[in-house]
Short mmCIF file of C-alpha atoms in Angstrom, two decimals:
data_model
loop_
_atom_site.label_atom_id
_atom_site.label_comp_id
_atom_site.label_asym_id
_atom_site.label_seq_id
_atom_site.Cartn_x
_atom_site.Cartn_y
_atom_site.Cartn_z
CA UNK D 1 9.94 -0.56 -19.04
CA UNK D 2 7.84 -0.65 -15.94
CA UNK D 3 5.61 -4.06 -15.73
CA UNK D 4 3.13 -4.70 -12.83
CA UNK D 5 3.78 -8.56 -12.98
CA UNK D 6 6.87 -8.13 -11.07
CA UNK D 7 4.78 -7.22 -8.10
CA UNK D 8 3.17 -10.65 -8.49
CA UNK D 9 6.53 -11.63 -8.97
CA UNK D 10 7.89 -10.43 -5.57
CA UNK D 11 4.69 -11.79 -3.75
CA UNK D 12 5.80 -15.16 -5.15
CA UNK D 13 9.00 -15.48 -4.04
CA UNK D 14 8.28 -14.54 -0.50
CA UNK D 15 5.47 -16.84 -0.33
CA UNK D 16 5.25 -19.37 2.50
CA UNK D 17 3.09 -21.52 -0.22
CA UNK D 18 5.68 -21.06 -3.17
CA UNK D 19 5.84 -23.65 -5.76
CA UNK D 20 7.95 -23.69 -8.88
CA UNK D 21 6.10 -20.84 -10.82
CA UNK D 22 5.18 -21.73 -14.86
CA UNK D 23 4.86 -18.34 -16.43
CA UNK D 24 2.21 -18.90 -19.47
CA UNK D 25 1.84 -15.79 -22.51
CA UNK D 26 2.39 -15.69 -26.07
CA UNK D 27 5.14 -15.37 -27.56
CA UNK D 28 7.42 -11.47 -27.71
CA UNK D 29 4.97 -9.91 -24.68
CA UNK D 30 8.20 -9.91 -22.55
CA UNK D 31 8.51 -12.84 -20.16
CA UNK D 32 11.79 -13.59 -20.55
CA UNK D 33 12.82 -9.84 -20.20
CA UNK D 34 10.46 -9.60 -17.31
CA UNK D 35 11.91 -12.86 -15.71
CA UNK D 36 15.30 -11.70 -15.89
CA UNK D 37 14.83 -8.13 -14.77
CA UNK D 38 12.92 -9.80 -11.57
CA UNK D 39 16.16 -11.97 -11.13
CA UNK D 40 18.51 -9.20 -11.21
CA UNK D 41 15.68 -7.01 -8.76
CA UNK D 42 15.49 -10.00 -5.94
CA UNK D 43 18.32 -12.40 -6.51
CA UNK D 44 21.78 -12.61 -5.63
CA UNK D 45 22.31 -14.42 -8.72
CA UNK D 46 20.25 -16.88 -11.97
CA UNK D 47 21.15 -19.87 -14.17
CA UNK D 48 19.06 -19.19 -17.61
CA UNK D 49 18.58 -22.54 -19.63
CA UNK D 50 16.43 -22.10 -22.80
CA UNK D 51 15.77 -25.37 -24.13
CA UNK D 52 14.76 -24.60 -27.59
CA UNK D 53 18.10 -22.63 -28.17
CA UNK D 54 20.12 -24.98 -26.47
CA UNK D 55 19.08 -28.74 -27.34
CA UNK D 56 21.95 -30.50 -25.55
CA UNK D 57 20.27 -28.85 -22.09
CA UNK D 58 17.87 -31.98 -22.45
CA UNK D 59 20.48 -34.42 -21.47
CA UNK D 60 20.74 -33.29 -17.86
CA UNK D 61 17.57 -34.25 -17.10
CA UNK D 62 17.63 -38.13 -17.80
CA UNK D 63 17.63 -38.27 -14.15
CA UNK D 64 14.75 -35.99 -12.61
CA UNK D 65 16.24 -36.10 -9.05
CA UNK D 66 16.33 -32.28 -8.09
CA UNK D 67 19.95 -32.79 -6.58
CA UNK D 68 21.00 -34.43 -9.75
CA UNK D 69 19.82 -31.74 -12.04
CA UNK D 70 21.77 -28.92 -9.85
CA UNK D 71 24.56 -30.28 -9.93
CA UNK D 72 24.78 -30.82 -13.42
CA UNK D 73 23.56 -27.45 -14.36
CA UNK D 74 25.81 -26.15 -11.71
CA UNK D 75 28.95 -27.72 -13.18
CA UNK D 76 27.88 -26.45 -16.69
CA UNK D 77 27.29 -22.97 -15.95
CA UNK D 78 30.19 -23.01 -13.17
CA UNK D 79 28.40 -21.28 -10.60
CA UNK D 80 27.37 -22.30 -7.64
CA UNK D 81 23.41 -22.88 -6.78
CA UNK D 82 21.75 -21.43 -3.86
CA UNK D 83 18.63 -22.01 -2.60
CA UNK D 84 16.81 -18.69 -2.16
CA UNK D 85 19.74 -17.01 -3.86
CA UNK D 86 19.61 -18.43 -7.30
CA UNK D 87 16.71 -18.16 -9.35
CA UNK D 88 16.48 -20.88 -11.84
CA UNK D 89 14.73 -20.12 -15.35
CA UNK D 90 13.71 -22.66 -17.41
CA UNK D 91 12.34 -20.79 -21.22
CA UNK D 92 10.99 -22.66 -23.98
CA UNK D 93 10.40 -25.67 -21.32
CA UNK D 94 7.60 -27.58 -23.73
CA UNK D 95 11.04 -27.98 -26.00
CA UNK D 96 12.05 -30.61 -22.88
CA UNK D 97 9.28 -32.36 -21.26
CA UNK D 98 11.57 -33.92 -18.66
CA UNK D 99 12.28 -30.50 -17.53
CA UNK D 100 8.64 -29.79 -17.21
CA UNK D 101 8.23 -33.31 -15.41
CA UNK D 102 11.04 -31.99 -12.81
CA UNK D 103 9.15 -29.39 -12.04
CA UNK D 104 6.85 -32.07 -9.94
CA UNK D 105 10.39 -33.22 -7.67
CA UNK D 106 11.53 -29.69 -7.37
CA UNK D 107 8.54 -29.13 -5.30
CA UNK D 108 8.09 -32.18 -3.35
CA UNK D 109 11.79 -32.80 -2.59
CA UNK D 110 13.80 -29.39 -2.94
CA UNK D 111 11.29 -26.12 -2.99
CA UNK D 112 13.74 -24.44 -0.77
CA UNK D 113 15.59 -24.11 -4.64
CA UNK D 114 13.23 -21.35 -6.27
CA UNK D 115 12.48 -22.08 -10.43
CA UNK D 116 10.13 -20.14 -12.92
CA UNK D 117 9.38 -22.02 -16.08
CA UNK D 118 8.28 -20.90 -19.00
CA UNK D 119 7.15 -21.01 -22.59
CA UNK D 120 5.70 -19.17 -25.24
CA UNK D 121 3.61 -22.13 -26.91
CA UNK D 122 3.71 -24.64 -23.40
CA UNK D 123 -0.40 -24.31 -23.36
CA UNK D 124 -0.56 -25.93 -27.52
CA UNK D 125 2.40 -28.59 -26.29
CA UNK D 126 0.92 -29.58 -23.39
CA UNK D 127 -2.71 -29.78 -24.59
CA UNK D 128 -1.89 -31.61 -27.80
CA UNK D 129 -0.22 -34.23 -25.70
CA UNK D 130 3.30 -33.33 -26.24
CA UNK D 131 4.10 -32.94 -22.73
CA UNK D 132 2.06 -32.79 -19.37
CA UNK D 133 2.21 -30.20 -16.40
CA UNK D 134 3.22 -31.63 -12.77
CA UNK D 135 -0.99 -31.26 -11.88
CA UNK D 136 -0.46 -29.76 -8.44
CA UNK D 137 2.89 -29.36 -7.85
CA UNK D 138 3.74 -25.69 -9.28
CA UNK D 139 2.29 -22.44 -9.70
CA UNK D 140 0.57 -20.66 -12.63
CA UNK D 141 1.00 -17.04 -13.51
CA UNK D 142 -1.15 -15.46 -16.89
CA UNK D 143 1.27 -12.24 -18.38
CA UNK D 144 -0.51 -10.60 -21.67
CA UNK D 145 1.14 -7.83 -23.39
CA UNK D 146 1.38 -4.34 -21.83
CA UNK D 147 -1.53 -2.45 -21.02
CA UNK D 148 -2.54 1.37 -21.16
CA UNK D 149 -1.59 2.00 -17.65
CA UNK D 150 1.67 0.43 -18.37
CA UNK D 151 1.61 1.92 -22.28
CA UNK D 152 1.55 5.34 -20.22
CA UNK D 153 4.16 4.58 -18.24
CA UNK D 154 6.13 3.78 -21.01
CA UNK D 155 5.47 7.00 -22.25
CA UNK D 156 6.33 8.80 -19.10
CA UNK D 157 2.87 9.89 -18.54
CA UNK D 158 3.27 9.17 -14.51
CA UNK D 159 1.42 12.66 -13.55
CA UNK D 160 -1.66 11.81 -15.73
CA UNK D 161 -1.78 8.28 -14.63
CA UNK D 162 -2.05 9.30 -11.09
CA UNK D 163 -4.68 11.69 -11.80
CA UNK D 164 -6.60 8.79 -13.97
CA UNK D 165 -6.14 6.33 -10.67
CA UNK D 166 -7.24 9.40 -8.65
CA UNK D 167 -10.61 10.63 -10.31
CA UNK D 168 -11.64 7.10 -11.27
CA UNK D 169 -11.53 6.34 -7.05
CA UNK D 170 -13.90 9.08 -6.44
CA UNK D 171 -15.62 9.19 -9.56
CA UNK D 172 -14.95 12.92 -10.10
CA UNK D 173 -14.58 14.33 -13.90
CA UNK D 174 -10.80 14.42 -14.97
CA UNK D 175 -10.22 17.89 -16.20
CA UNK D 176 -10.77 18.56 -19.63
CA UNK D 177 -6.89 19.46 -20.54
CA UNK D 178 -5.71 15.88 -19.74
CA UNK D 179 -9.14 14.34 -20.21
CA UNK D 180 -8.26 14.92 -23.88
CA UNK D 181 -4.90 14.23 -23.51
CA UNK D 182 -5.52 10.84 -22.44
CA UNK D 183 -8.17 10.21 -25.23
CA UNK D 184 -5.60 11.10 -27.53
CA UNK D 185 -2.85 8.82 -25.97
CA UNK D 186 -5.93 5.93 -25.60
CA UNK D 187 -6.19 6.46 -29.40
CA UNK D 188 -2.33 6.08 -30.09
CA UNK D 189 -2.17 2.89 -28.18
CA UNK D 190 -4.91 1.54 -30.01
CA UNK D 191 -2.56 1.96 -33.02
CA UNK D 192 1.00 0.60 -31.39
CA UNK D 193 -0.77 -1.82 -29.00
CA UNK D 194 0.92 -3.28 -26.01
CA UNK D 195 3.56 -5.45 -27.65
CA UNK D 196 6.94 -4.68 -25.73
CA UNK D 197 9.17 -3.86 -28.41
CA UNK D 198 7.08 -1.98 -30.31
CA UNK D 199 5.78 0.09 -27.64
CA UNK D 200 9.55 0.53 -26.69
CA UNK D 201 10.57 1.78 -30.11
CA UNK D 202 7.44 4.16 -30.48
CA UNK D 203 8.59 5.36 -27.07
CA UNK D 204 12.02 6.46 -28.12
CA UNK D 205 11.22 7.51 -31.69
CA UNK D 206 7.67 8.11 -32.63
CA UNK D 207 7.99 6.79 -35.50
CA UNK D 208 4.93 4.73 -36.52
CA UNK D 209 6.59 2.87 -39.79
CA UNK D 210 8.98 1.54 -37.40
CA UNK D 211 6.70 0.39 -35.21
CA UNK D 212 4.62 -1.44 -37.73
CA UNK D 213 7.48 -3.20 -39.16
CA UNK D 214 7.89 -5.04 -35.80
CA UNK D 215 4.30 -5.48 -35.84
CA UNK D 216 4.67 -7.63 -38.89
CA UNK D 217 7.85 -9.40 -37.40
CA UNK D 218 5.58 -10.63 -34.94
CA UNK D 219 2.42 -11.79 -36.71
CA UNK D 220 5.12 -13.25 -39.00
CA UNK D 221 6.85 -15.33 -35.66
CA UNK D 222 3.08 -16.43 -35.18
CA UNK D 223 2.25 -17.62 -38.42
CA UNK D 224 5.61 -19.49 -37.97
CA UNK D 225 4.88 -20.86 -34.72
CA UNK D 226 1.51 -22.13 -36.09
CA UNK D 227 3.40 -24.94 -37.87
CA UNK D 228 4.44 -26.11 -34.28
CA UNK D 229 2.75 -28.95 -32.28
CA UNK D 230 -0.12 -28.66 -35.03
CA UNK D 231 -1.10 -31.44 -37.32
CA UNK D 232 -0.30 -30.21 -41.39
CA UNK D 233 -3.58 -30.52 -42.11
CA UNK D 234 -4.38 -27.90 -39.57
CA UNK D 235 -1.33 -25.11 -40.36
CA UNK D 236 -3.36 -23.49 -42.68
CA UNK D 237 -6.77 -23.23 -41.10
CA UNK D 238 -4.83 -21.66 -37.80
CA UNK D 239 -3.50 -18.88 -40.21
CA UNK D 240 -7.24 -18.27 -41.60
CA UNK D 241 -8.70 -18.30 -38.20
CA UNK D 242 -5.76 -16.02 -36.85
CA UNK D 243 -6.39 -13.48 -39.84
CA UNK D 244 -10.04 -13.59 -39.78
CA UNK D 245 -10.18 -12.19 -36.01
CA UNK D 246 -9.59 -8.37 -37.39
CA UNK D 247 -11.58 -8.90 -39.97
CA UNK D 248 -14.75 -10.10 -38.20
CA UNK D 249 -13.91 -6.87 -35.99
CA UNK D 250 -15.96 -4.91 -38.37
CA UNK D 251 -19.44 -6.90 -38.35
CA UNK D 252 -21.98 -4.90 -36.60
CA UNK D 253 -22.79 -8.98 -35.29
CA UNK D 254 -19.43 -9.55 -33.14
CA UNK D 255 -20.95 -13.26 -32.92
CA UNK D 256 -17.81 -15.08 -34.24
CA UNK D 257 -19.39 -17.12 -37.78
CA UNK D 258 -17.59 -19.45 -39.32
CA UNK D 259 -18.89 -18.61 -42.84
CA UNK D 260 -16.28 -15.62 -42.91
CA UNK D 261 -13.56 -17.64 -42.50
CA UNK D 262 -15.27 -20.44 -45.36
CA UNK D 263 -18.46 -20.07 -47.75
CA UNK D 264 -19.76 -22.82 -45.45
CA UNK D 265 -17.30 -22.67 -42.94
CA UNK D 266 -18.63 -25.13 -39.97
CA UNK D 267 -17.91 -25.49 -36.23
CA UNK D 268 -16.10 -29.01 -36.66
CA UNK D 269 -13.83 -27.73 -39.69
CA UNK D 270 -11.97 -25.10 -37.68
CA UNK D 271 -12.46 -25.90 -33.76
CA UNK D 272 -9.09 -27.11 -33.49
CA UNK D 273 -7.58 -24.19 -35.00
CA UNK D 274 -9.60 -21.85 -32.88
CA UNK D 275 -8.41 -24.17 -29.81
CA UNK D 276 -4.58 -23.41 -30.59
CA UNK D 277 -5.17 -19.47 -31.25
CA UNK D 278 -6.33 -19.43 -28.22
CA UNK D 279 -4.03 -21.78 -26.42
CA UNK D 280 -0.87 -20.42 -28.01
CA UNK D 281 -2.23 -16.79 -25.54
CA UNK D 282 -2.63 -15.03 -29.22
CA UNK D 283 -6.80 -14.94 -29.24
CA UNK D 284 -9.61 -15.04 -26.72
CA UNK D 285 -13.03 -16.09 -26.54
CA UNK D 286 -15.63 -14.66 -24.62
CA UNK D 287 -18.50 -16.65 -24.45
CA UNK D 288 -22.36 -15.74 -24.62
CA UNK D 289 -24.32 -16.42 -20.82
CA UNK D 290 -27.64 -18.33 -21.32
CA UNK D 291 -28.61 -17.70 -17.96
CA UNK D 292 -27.29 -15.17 -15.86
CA UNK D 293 -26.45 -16.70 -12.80
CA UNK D 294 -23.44 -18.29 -10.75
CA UNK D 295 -21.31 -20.00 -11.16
CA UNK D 296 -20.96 -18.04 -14.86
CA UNK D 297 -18.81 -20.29 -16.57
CA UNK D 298 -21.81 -23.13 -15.77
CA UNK D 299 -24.19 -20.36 -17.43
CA UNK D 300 -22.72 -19.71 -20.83
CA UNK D 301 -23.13 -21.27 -24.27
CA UNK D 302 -19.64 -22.52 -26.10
CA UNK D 303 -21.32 -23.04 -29.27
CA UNK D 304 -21.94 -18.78 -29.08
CA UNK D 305 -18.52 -16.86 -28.22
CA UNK D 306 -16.78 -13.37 -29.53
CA UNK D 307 -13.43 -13.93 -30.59
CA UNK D 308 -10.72 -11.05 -29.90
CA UNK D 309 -7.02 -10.94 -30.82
CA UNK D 310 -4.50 -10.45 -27.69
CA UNK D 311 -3.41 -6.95 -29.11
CA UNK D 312 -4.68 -3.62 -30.77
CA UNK D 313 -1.54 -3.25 -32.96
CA UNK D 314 -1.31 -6.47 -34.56
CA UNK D 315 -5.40 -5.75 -34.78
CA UNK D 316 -4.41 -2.83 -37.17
CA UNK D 317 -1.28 -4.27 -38.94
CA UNK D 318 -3.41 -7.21 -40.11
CA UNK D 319 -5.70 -4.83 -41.64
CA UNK D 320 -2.95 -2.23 -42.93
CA UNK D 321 -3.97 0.69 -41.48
CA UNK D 322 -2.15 3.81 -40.98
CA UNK D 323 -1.81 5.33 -37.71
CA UNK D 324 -3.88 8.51 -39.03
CA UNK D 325 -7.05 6.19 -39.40
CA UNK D 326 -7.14 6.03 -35.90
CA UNK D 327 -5.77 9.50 -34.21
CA UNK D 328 -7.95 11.35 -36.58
CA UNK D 329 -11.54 8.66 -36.65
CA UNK D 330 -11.00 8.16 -40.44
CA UNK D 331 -15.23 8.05 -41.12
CA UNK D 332 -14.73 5.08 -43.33
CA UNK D 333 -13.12 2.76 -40.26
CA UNK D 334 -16.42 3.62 -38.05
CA UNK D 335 -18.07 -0.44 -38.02
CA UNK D 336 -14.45 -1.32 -37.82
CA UNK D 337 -13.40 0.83 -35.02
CA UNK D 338 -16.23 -0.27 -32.55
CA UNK D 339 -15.13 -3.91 -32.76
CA UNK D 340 -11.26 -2.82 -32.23
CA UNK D 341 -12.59 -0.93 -28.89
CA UNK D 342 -14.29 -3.71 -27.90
CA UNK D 343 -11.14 -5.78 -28.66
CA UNK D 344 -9.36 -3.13 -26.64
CA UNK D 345 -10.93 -3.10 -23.37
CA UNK D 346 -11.35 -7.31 -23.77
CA UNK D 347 -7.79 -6.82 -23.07
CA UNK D 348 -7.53 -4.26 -20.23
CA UNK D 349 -10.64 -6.15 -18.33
CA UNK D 350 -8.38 -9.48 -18.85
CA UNK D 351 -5.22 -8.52 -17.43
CA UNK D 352 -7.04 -7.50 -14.28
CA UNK D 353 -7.70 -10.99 -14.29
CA UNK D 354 -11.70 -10.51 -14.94
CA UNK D 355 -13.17 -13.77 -16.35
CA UNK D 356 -15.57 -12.10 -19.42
CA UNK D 357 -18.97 -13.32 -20.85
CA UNK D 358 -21.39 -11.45 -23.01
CA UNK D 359 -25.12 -11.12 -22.47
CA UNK D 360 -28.25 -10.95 -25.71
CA UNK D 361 -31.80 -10.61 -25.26
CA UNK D 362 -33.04 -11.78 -28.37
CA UNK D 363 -32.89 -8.67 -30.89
CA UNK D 364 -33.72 -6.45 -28.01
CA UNK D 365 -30.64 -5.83 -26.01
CA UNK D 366 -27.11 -6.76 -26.60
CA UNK D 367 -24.21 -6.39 -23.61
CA UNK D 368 -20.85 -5.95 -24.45
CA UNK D 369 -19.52 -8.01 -21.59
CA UNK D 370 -20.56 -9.35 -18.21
CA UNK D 371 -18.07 -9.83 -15.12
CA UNK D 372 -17.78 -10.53 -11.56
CA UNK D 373 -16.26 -7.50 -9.60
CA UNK D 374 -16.34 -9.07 -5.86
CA UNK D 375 -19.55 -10.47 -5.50
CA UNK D 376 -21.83 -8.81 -7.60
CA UNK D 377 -22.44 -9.89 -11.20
CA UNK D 378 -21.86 -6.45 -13.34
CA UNK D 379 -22.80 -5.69 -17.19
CA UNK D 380 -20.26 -3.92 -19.17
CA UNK D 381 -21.07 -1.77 -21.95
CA UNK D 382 -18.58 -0.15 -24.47
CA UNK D 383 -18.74 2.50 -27.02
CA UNK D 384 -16.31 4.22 -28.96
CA UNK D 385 -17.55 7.59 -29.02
CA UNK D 386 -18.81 10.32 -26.44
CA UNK D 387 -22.40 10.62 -27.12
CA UNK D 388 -24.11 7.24 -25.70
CA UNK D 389 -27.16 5.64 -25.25
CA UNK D 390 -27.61 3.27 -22.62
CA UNK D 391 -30.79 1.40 -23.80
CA UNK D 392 -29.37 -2.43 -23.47
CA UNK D 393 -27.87 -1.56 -20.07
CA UNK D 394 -31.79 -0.18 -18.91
CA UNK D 395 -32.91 -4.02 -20.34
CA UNK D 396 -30.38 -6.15 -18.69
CA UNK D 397 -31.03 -3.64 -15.30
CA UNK D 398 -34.84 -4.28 -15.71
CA UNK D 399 -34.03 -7.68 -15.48
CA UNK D 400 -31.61 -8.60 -13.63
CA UNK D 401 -31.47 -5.86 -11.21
CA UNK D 402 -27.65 -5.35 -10.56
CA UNK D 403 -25.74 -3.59 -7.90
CA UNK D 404 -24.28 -1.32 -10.80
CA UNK D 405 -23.68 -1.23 -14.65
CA UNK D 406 -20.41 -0.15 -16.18
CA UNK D 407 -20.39 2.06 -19.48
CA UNK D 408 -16.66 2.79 -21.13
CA UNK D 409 -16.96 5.24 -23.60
CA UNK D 410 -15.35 8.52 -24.66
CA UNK D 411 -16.80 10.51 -22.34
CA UNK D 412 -15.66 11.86 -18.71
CA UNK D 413 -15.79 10.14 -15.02
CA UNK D 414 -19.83 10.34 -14.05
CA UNK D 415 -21.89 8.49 -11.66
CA UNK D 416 -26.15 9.28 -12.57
CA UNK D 417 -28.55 6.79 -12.85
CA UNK D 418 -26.61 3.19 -11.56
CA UNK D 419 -24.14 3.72 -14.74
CA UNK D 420 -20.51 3.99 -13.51
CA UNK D 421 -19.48 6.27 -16.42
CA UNK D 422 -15.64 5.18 -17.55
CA UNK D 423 -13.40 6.74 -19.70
CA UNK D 424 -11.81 4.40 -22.60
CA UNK D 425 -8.45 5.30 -21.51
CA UNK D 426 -9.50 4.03 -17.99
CA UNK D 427 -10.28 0.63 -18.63
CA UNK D 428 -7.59 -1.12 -16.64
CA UNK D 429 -9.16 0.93 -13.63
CA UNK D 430 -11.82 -1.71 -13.63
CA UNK D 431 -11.98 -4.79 -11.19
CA UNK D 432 -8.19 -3.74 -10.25
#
């Protein structure tokens, strides 16, 4: 399946700046299928070492000289190591903190030898003080699961995506034939989701049972993995937390509150477990601006944050639903399906790399997200269905007088009144 990280990929290798590359994403979203499709695209040849499957790999690296480590590895895999020719993949690399730590040597006294590292909980280990990263000596790349550009591609939809890419650059109404086409397919991936596998086996199939049984697989790999680099006492809270995200999905108040996790659930009780969610790639927070002014980050409030899961599917596994709920807008799932579109394009908007806040004027006004597109400052609004009312995007224009506001919903392409009108199925259009 097509992913646009090899691009960034390609642009690494042949950069003039390249450091050893650390590939960071939660665990099953492809990386090492993505790292070794990239070494067959642009490499003569790879040595794979994956240190959780193979322990013994630590003992090459009780001496962290560069040339020491190749020629070890070399003589173990019996092939010869080039640099520029050989890509070397380290997976797993928070299992072997001296291979982390070689990163730093790599790049100060052989970068001519090109090395992507990788790991599916490396943000937990490093963070909890199991290991540390070689501050300034390598690369960092983000990869999230797939999104609905690369869902369609999956599906073979390459004529529609084109036309998507094409109306959304002039702002011109898609016609209605794929318009509803694409709402349709927008509505199936809320189902699937962008996990890999199970997009590949809903590909080839269609068979939604299927795909929710690897759903399952998954969110039962994570509530394994949550026993890793986690203290006991904390196992269980990161599974509540985890859980809870869906679940909170459905409050017409998307402020995450702690009493839904806890009858008197408090900030200090669960903070660590919300920390590994989120370092472990699985959860995000977007945080509420105080003041809305640069630099953002500066601006916001951590004690007041939204809190979305990385993907749709597990979203709807979590809460058992059937893929009918969603094709068809079962009535009963309405609260709960404007928080899973909101958790929908949280995930588009952040694998175009947008950094997200939200925006509340007391009980006036509420905005879904705010975002820097180049240098303006733009409010995002999202709705789930067609017919919209823009009243919270007319306060936070009143106020703050931006260059443009942004309003993803079910209806068509449409430029009137400073709104950039977005279809759902467009998302990943936005800030790309």
């Amino acid at each position: 399946m097509k992913r646009k990280i090899v691009s960034r990929l390609l642009e690494w290798k042949d950069s003039p700046e390249r450091k050893p590359l650390i590939l960071q994403g939660a665990r099953q979203i492809g990386k090492t299928y993505i790292v070794s499709y990239f070494a067959g695209l642009a490499y003569k040849g790879s040595v794979y070492c994956n240190f959780e499957k193979e322990k013994s790999l630590a003992s090459l690296f009780g001496e962290l000289s560069p040339k020491a480590i190749l020629a070890k590895l070399s003589g173990l895999r019996r092939q010869q190591i080039l640099p520029g020719e050989t890509l070397i993949i380290f997976d797993e690399v928070q299992a072997c903190p001296e291979a982390l730590t070689s990163l730093k040597y790599f790049c100060e006294e052989a970068n001519e030898y090109h090395v992507i590292a990788m790991g599916s909980l490396l943000g937990v280990s490093v963070n909890r003080g199991e290991s540390s990263f070689p501050v300034g000596k390598v690369q960092f790349m983000d990869m999230y699961p797939m999104d609905f550009e690369e869902y369609l591609l999956a599906k073979e939809e390459d004529f529609l995506l084109g036309r998507i890419r094409e109306c959304c650059g002039a702002f011109l109404p898609l016609e209605e034939a794929l318009h509803e086409k694409a709402l349709a397919l927008y509505r199936e991936y809320l189902f699937i989701g962008g996990m890999p596998a199970v997009v590949s086996e809903y590909a080839k199939t269609g068979n939604a049972q299927l795909a929710s049984i690897l759903q399952s697989e998954i969110l039962e790999s994570y509530q394994n993995d949550m026993g890793k680099y986690n203290k006991k006492s904390e196992i269980a809270k990161t599974r509540r937390v985890y859980q809870n995200i869906s679940t909170q999905l459905s409050k017409e108040n998307k402020k995450f509150q702690y009493r839904y996790i806890k009858s008197g659930g408090r900030a200090a009780e669960f903070e660590d477990a919300i920390e590994w969610v989120c370092l472990a790639g699985i959860a995000r927070r977007v945080f509420r601006l105080e003041h809305v002014r640069l630099p953002l980050r500066a601006n916001s409030s951590e004690g007041d944050f939204k809190f979305y899961a990385s993907d749709t599917g597990l979203c709807c596994r979590m809460q058992d639903l059937l893929i009918d709920d969603i094709l068809y807008d079962n009535p009963m799932l309405h609260d709960f399906k404007g928080g899973l579109t909101e958790n929908y394009v949280c995930s588009q908007l952040v694998a175009n790399g947008l950094d997200l806040y939200y925006w509340t004027s007391g009980n006036q006004a509420k905005v879904d997200f705010i975002t820097r597109i180049g240098q303006d400052i733009i409010p995002i609004e999202v709705k789930s269905a067609a017919h919209t009312q823009a009243k919270s995007l007319s306060v936070y224009a009143d106020t703050y007088n931006p260059a443009y506001s942004i309003r993803i919903s079910a209806r068509n392409f449409g430029f009137e009144g400073g709104i950039k009108s977005v279809p759902l199925y467009a998302a990943f259009c936005v800030g790309s």
